[in-house]
XYZ file of C-alpha atoms in Angstrom:
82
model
C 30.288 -77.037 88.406
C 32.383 -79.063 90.713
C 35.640 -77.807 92.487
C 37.241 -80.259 93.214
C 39.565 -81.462 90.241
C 42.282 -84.439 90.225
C 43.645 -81.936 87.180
C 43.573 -78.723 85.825
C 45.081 -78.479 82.444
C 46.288 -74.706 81.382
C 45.372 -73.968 77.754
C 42.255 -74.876 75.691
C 44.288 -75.344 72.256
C 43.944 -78.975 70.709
C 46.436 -80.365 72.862
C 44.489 -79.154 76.086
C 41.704 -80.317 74.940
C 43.073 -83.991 73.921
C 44.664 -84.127 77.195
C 41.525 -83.122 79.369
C 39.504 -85.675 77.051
C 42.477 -88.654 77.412
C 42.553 -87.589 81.389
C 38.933 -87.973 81.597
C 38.511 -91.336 79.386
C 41.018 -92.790 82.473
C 38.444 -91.476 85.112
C 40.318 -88.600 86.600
C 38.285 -84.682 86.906
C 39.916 -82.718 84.766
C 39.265 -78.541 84.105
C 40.501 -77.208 80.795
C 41.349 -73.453 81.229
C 41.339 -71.244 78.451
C 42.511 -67.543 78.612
C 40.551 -66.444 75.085
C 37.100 -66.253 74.301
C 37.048 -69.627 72.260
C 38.856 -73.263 72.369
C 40.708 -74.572 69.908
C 44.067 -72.585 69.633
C 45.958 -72.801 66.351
C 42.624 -74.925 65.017
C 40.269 -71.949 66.129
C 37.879 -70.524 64.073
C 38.646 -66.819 62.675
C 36.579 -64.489 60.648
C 38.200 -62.099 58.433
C 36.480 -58.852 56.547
C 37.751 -57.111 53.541
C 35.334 -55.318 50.592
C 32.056 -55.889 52.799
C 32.500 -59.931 52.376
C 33.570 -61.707 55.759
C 35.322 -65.109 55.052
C 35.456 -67.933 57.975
C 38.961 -69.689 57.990
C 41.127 -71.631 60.426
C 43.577 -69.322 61.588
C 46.821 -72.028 61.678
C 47.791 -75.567 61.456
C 44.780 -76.283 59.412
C 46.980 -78.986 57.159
C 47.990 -80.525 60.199
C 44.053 -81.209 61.069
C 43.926 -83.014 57.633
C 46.856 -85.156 57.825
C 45.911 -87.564 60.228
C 42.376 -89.192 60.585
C 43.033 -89.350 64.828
C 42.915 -85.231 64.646
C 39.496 -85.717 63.034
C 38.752 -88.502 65.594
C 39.271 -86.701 68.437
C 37.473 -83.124 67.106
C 34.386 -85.341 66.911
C 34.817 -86.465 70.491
C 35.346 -83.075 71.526
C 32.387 -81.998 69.623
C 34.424 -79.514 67.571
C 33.892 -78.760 64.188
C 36.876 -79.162 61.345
């Protein structure tokens, strides 16, 4: 991993990410730091267990991931899933 970086960006929600990805398109070294055990912020994954079935489900903004086709653009990029 390198250490030197032109920029380290604090947060690995979707706006962390887009910024380290936009950073990185203009050819700058940029680290995304995320305090949880998983990217994505408000577009995370979540798992939730009641009655012995466990359900997968975005645990916020997931209407904000639909409205817009450059949300879906840039998950791709990232590698994410929707």
């Amino acid at each position: 991993m390198a250490t030197n970086w032109d920029v380290v960006v604090v947060g690995g929600g979707i706006a962390g990410l887009v910024t380290g990805l936009e950073l990185q398109k203009r050819g700058l070294k940029a680290l995304v730091l995320e305090a949880s055990g998983q990217a994505g912020g408000y577009l995370a994954r979540s798992e939730f267990t009641y009655g012995g079935k466990t359900l997968a489900f975005d645990v916020g903004a997931e209407s904000f991931a639909s409205r817009d086709r450059r949300v879906q653009d840039y998950f791709q990029e990232l590698g994410l899933e929707l």
